[in-house]
Amino acid sequence: MSLTRTILRSPAVAALTSPHGVDRYLELVNPMWAAHEVRARVVRTHRETHDVTTLTLQPTSTWPGFAAGQHVQVGVEVDGTRHTRCFSISSSDLARRMRGDRTFTITVRAHDDGVVSKHLARHAGVGTVLHLSRAEGEFTLPPLLPRRLLFLSAGSGITPVMSMLRSLVDLRYEGRLTFVHHARTPEETIFADELDEIAQLPNVDVTVLHTRLGDKRLNELQLTALAPAYADTLTYACGPAGFVETVRELYAGRDTLRVEYFKTSTLPPDDEAATGTVRFARSGQTAANTGATLLEQAEALGLRPEHGCRMGICRGCTTRKTEGTVRHAVTGAESSAPDEDIQICVSRPVGGCAVDL
């Protein structure tokens, strides 16, 4: 098999299959054959809640694996068009090493305005083939684990945290592990049964708070009661922007916090910044600056830039800005440096701007 792969990746085969590449021809024979690209077949589906589904994926041999907490860009054909979005991996990263299991899982909530999430959660069945990126992200556990760990999550933000938790259980981590999750109701709690099982382990404390049943949202008093030494404990937090910002405030001045935004909330556009002209240099397109993100403005002109999550997480839309100032749509930070790489899905031009698209 390694000899076959070496031949398929050779310059001679690349020249013979140009311009489409060898993977296009292999895909016609068997969608799970690939020399370079990563694909995966859905081998199992499991409904977690009324709008959340876990897909178990069997990847091609080109999949290099992942670290717990990372995410992957998933491409799927919907109505004849390939759409790509970013999803966190929810399974243990030790399954392959410990059980010889090469499959992994993603857990998807069907958002009403999400073409990909609705398709995957409601319509992807066993046998569906997906296109994947390699695993990405730095929201991962350290090589040397501390004696205490704290996980904080809300809503769908539980998925990368669950990957870490499952990995630690597989590893038989002996340190103290505290996990606090916020869900709206018991029926909307993802992985509820498994969390109950994990809570039986002697070194694990699991608390699930249901905000629609009267449990308060995360605050200092609550967190101190559940994890008295939280400020000095390595902590991983993932969830909607409001939740993560609350956690950031609780850890102000500390270096023990690692965060991942699962769903960002953007600042409102600034009409005063919507001046000048936006130039997409490579395509030769120009337009008046509308104040929208550069990705949205490019799409309005009919351009199709590469992108993934549209939330500033996966970096699939990273593009070179050659001139002008941009403002981050989530943090509000501005940058005027020339020839810098920016994420166009969360970058709004402030006045005139030029990007290499």
Coordinates of C-alpha atoms in Angstrom, one line a residue:
M1 CA 0.0 0.0 0.0
S2 CA 2.8 2.4 0.8
L3 CA 4.4 1.7 -2.6
T4 CA 1.1 2.4 -4.3
R5 CA 0.7 5.7 -2.4
T6 CA 4.3 6.7 -3.3
I7 CA 3.5 6.1 -7.0
L8 CA 0.2 8.0 -6.8
R9 CA 2.0 11.0 -5.2
S10 CA 4.8 11.0 -7.7
P11 CA 5.5 13.9 -10.1
A12 CA 4.9 11.6 -13.1
V13 CA 1.3 10.8 -12.0
A14 CA 0.7 14.5 -11.1
A15 CA 1.7 15.4 -14.7
L16 CA -0.4 12.7 -16.2
T17 CA -3.6 13.7 -14.3
S18 CA -3.1 17.5 -14.6
P19 CA -5.0 19.7 -14.3
H20 CA -7.5 17.8 -12.1
G21 CA -5.0 15.8 -10.1
V22 CA -5.0 12.1 -9.3
D23 CA -7.6 12.4 -6.5
R24 CA -10.3 13.4 -8.9
Y25 CA -9.8 10.2 -10.9
L26 CA -9.5 8.0 -7.8
E27 CA -12.8 9.5 -6.5
L28 CA -14.6 8.4 -9.7
V29 CA -13.6 4.8 -9.0
N30 CA -14.1 4.8 -5.2
P31 CA -14.8 8.0 -3.2
M32 CA -12.7 6.6 -0.3
W33 CA -9.6 6.3 -2.4
A34 CA -7.3 9.3 -2.2
A35 CA -3.6 10.1 -2.5
H36 CA -3.6 13.6 -1.0
E37 CA -7.1 14.7 0.0
V38 CA -8.9 13.6 3.1
R39 CA -12.4 12.2 2.9
A40 CA -14.6 10.2 5.3
R41 CA -17.7 8.0 5.1
V42 CA -20.4 8.2 7.7
V43 CA -20.7 4.8 9.3
R44 CA -23.0 5.6 12.2
T45 CA -25.5 8.3 13.3
H46 CA -26.8 9.0 16.8
R47 CA -29.4 11.5 17.8
E48 CA -28.2 13.3 21.0
T49 CA -31.2 15.7 21.3
H50 CA -34.0 16.8 19.1
D51 CA -31.6 19.0 17.0
V52 CA -28.2 17.5 17.7
T53 CA -26.7 14.5 15.9
T54 CA -23.4 12.7 16.3
L55 CA -21.8 11.3 13.1
T56 CA -19.2 8.6 13.3
L57 CA -16.8 9.0 10.5
Q58 CA -14.4 6.5 8.9
P59 CA -11.6 8.6 7.2
T60 CA -9.4 7.7 4.3
S61 CA -5.9 6.5 4.9
T62 CA -4.7 10.1 4.3
W63 CA -6.2 11.2 7.6
P64 CA -3.3 11.9 10.0
G65 CA -5.3 11.9 13.2
F66 CA -6.1 14.7 15.7
A67 CA -5.6 16.0 19.2
A68 CA -8.5 16.3 21.6
G69 CA -10.1 19.7 21.3
Q70 CA -9.3 20.3 17.7
H71 CA -11.7 21.0 14.9
V72 CA -12.0 20.0 11.2
Q73 CA -13.5 21.6 8.2
V74 CA -16.2 19.5 6.7
G75 CA -17.3 19.8 3.0
V76 CA -20.6 18.3 1.8
E77 CA -22.6 18.5 -1.4
V78 CA -25.9 20.2 -0.9
D79 CA -28.1 20.7 -4.0
G80 CA -25.2 20.3 -6.3
T81 CA -22.9 22.8 -4.5
R82 CA -20.1 21.9 -2.1
H83 CA -20.4 23.8 1.2
T84 CA -17.7 23.8 3.9
R85 CA -18.1 24.5 7.6
C86 CA -16.0 24.0 10.7
F87 CA -17.0 21.4 13.4
S88 CA -15.2 20.3 16.6
I89 CA -14.3 16.7 17.0
S90 CA -16.1 15.1 19.9
S91 CA -14.4 11.7 20.4
S92 CA -11.3 10.6 22.3
D93 CA -8.0 11.0 20.5
L94 CA -6.8 7.8 22.1
A95 CA -9.3 5.4 20.4
R96 CA -6.9 4.6 17.6
R97 CA -4.0 3.9 19.8
M98 CA -5.9 2.0 22.5
R99 CA -8.5 0.1 20.5
G100 CA -7.3 0.3 16.9
D101 CA -10.3 2.3 16.0
R102 CA -9.6 4.9 13.3
T103 CA -13.1 6.4 13.4
F104 CA -13.9 9.7 15.0
T105 CA -17.0 11.7 15.7
I106 CA -18.4 15.2 15.1
T107 CA -21.5 16.4 16.9
V108 CA -23.6 18.8 15.0
R109 CA -26.5 21.0 16.0
A110 CA -29.0 21.8 13.2
H111 CA -29.1 25.6 13.0
D112 CA -32.0 27.1 11.1
D113 CA -29.8 29.3 9.0
G114 CA -27.0 26.8 8.6
V115 CA -27.0 24.9 5.3
V116 CA -24.3 22.5 6.3
S117 CA -25.3 21.9 9.9
K118 CA -29.0 21.2 8.9
H119 CA -27.9 18.8 6.2
L120 CA -25.5 16.9 8.4
A121 CA -27.8 16.8 11.4
R122 CA -31.0 15.9 9.6
H123 CA -30.1 14.3 6.3
A124 CA -26.6 12.8 6.3
G125 CA -27.0 9.0 6.6
V126 CA -24.7 6.0 6.7
G127 CA -22.7 5.9 3.5
T128 CA -22.6 9.7 3.0
V129 CA -19.1 10.8 2.0
L130 CA -17.7 14.0 3.3
H131 CA -14.6 16.1 2.4
L132 CA -12.3 17.0 5.3
S133 CA -9.4 19.2 6.1
R134 CA -6.7 18.0 8.4
A135 CA -7.5 18.7 12.1
E136 CA -6.7 22.2 13.2
G137 CA -6.7 24.3 16.3
E138 CA -4.6 25.0 19.5
F139 CA -7.5 24.4 22.0
T140 CA -5.8 21.3 23.2
L141 CA -4.4 19.7 26.4
P142 CA -0.8 20.3 27.3
P143 CA 1.7 17.4 26.9
L144 CA 2.3 17.4 30.7
L145 CA -1.0 17.3 32.5
P146 CA -1.4 19.2 35.7
R147 CA -2.9 17.8 38.9
R148 CA -6.1 19.7 38.4
L149 CA -8.2 20.6 35.3
L150 CA -11.4 22.6 35.0
F151 CA -13.7 22.5 32.0
L152 CA -16.5 25.1 31.4
S153 CA -18.9 24.9 28.5
A154 CA -22.3 26.0 27.4
G155 CA -24.6 24.7 24.7
S156 CA -22.8 23.2 21.7
G157 CA -19.5 24.3 23.2
I158 CA -19.4 21.0 25.0
T159 CA -18.1 19.1 21.9
P160 CA -14.4 19.9 22.0
V161 CA -14.5 19.7 25.8
M162 CA -16.1 16.3 25.6
S163 CA -13.3 15.2 23.3
M164 CA -10.8 16.1 26.0
L165 CA -12.9 14.5 28.8
R166 CA -13.2 11.3 26.9
S167 CA -9.5 11.3 26.2
L168 CA -8.7 11.8 29.9
V169 CA -11.0 9.0 30.8
D170 CA -9.2 6.7 28.3
L171 CA -5.9 7.8 29.6
R172 CA -7.1 7.1 33.2
Y173 CA -6.1 10.5 34.3
E174 CA -5.7 10.5 38.1
G175 CA -5.8 14.2 38.8
R176 CA -8.8 16.2 39.9
L177 CA -11.2 17.0 37.1
T178 CA -14.1 19.4 37.4
F179 CA -16.6 19.9 34.6
V180 CA -19.3 22.5 34.6
H181 CA -21.8 22.6 31.7
H182 CA -24.7 25.0 31.0
A183 CA -27.7 23.8 29.0
R184 CA -31.1 25.2 28.7
T185 CA -33.0 22.1 29.8
P186 CA -32.3 18.4 30.6
E187 CA -33.8 17.5 27.2
E188 CA -31.3 19.8 25.4
T189 CA -28.2 18.5 27.3
I190 CA -25.8 16.9 24.8
F191 CA -24.2 13.7 26.1
A192 CA -26.4 13.7 29.2
D193 CA -26.2 9.9 29.8
E194 CA -22.5 9.7 29.3
L195 CA -21.9 12.7 31.6
D196 CA -23.9 10.8 34.3
E197 CA -21.6 7.8 33.9
I198 CA -18.4 9.8 34.0
A199 CA -19.6 11.6 37.1
Q200 CA -19.3 8.2 38.9
L201 CA -15.6 8.3 38.6
P202 CA -13.9 9.1 42.0
N203 CA -11.7 11.9 40.6
V204 CA -14.4 13.7 38.5
D205 CA -17.0 16.3 39.5
V206 CA -19.6 16.9 36.9
T207 CA -22.2 19.7 37.3
V208 CA -24.9 20.4 34.6
L209 CA -26.8 23.6 35.1
H210 CA -30.2 24.2 33.3
T211 CA -30.7 27.9 32.8
R212 CA -34.4 27.6 31.8
L213 CA -35.2 25.7 35.0
G214 CA -33.9 28.5 37.3
D215 CA -30.2 27.7 37.5
K216 CA -28.2 31.0 37.2
R217 CA -25.8 31.7 34.4
L218 CA -22.1 31.5 35.3
N219 CA -20.9 34.0 37.9
E220 CA -18.1 34.3 40.4
L221 CA -20.1 33.0 43.4
Q222 CA -21.3 30.0 41.5
L223 CA -17.8 29.1 40.1
T224 CA -16.2 29.6 43.5
A225 CA -18.6 27.1 45.0
L226 CA -18.0 24.5 42.3
A227 CA -14.3 25.0 42.0
P228 CA -12.8 27.0 44.9
A229 CA -9.3 27.1 43.3
Y230 CA -10.6 27.9 39.8
A231 CA -8.3 30.9 39.2
D232 CA -5.2 28.9 39.8
T233 CA -6.5 25.8 37.8
L234 CA -5.8 25.3 34.1
T235 CA -9.2 25.9 32.6
Y236 CA -10.7 25.3 29.2
A237 CA -13.9 27.2 28.3
C238 CA -16.0 26.9 25.2
G239 CA -19.4 28.2 24.2
P240 CA -21.2 31.2 22.8
A241 CA -19.4 34.6 22.8
G242 CA -21.3 36.0 25.8
F243 CA -20.5 32.9 27.9
V244 CA -16.8 33.0 27.0
E245 CA -16.5 36.8 27.7
T246 CA -18.0 36.2 31.1
V247 CA -15.4 33.6 31.8
R248 CA -12.7 35.9 30.6
E249 CA -13.8 38.5 33.1
L250 CA -13.7 36.0 35.9
Y251 CA -10.1 35.1 35.0
A252 CA -8.9 38.7 34.4
G253 CA -5.2 38.9 35.1
R254 CA -4.7 35.2 35.2
D255 CA -2.8 33.0 32.6
T256 CA -4.6 29.8 33.4
L257 CA -7.5 30.2 31.0
R258 CA -7.8 28.7 27.4
V259 CA -10.9 29.6 25.4
E260 CA -12.6 28.7 22.2
Y261 CA -15.6 30.6 20.8
F262 CA -18.2 28.1 19.5
K263 CA -20.5 30.8 18.2
T264 CA -19.3 34.3 17.9
S265 CA -21.4 37.5 18.3
T266 CA -20.2 40.3 16.1
L267 CA -20.1 44.0 16.8
P268 CA -22.7 46.1 14.9
P269 CA -21.2 47.7 11.7
D270 CA -19.9 51.3 12.1
D271 CA -21.5 53.4 9.4
E272 CA -18.7 56.0 9.8
A273 CA -16.2 53.3 8.7
A274 CA -18.2 52.4 5.6
T275 CA -16.4 54.8 3.4
G276 CA -13.9 54.5 0.5
T277 CA -13.5 51.7 -1.9
V278 CA -12.7 48.0 -1.4
R279 CA -10.4 46.6 -4.1
F280 CA -10.0 42.8 -4.7
A281 CA -6.7 43.0 -6.6
R282 CA -6.4 39.6 -8.2
S283 CA -9.9 39.5 -9.6
G284 CA -9.8 43.2 -10.6
Q285 CA -13.1 43.9 -8.8
T286 CA -13.8 47.1 -6.9
A287 CA -16.8 48.4 -5.0
A288 CA -17.9 51.0 -2.5
N289 CA -17.2 49.9 1.0
T290 CA -20.6 48.8 2.6
G291 CA -19.2 48.2 6.1
A292 CA -19.8 44.4 5.8
T293 CA -17.0 41.9 6.3
L294 CA -14.6 41.5 3.4
L295 CA -16.0 38.0 2.8
E296 CA -19.5 39.3 2.5
Q297 CA -18.4 42.1 0.2
A298 CA -16.5 39.7 -2.0
E299 CA -19.5 37.4 -2.2
A300 CA -21.7 40.3 -3.1
L301 CA -19.5 40.9 -6.2
G302 CA -19.8 37.3 -7.2
L303 CA -16.4 36.2 -5.9
R304 CA -16.1 32.8 -4.2
P305 CA -13.2 33.1 -1.7
E306 CA -12.2 30.0 0.2
H307 CA -13.7 29.9 3.7
G308 CA -14.9 27.6 6.4
C309 CA -16.5 28.5 9.7
R310 CA -17.4 32.2 8.9
M311 CA -16.7 32.8 12.7
G312 CA -13.0 33.6 12.7
I313 CA -12.0 30.2 14.1
C314 CA -10.8 27.8 11.4
R315 CA -8.6 30.4 9.4
G316 CA -9.8 28.9 6.1
C317 CA -10.5 32.3 4.8
T318 CA -7.1 33.8 5.6
T319 CA -6.1 36.3 2.8
R320 CA -3.3 38.9 2.4
K321 CA -4.4 42.5 2.9
T322 CA -2.1 44.8 0.9
E323 CA -3.3 48.2 2.1
G324 CA -5.8 49.9 4.3
T325 CA -7.2 49.3 7.8
V326 CA -9.5 46.6 9.0
R327 CA -11.5 46.1 12.2
H328 CA -12.2 42.7 13.8
A329 CA -15.9 42.1 13.8
V330 CA -15.8 40.3 17.1
T331 CA -13.1 42.0 19.2
G332 CA -13.2 45.5 17.6
A333 CA -9.4 45.5 17.3
E334 CA -8.0 47.5 14.3
S335 CA -5.0 46.8 12.2
S336 CA -3.4 49.0 9.6
A337 CA -0.2 47.0 8.9
P338 CA 0.6 46.6 5.2
D339 CA 0.9 43.1 3.6
E340 CA -0.6 41.2 6.5
D341 CA -2.7 38.0 6.6
I342 CA -6.3 38.6 7.8
Q343 CA -9.4 36.5 8.3
I344 CA -11.8 38.1 5.8
C345 CA -14.9 36.5 7.5
V346 CA -14.4 38.7 10.6
S347 CA -12.6 41.7 9.1
R348 CA -14.5 44.8 8.1
P349 CA -12.6 47.6 6.2
V350 CA -12.3 51.0 7.8
G351 CA -12.3 53.2 4.8
G352 CA -10.5 52.1 1.6
C353 CA -8.9 48.7 1.6
A354 CA -7.2 46.3 -0.8
V355 CA -6.9 42.5 -0.5
D356 CA -5.3 39.8 -2.7
L357 CA -8.5 38.2 -4.0

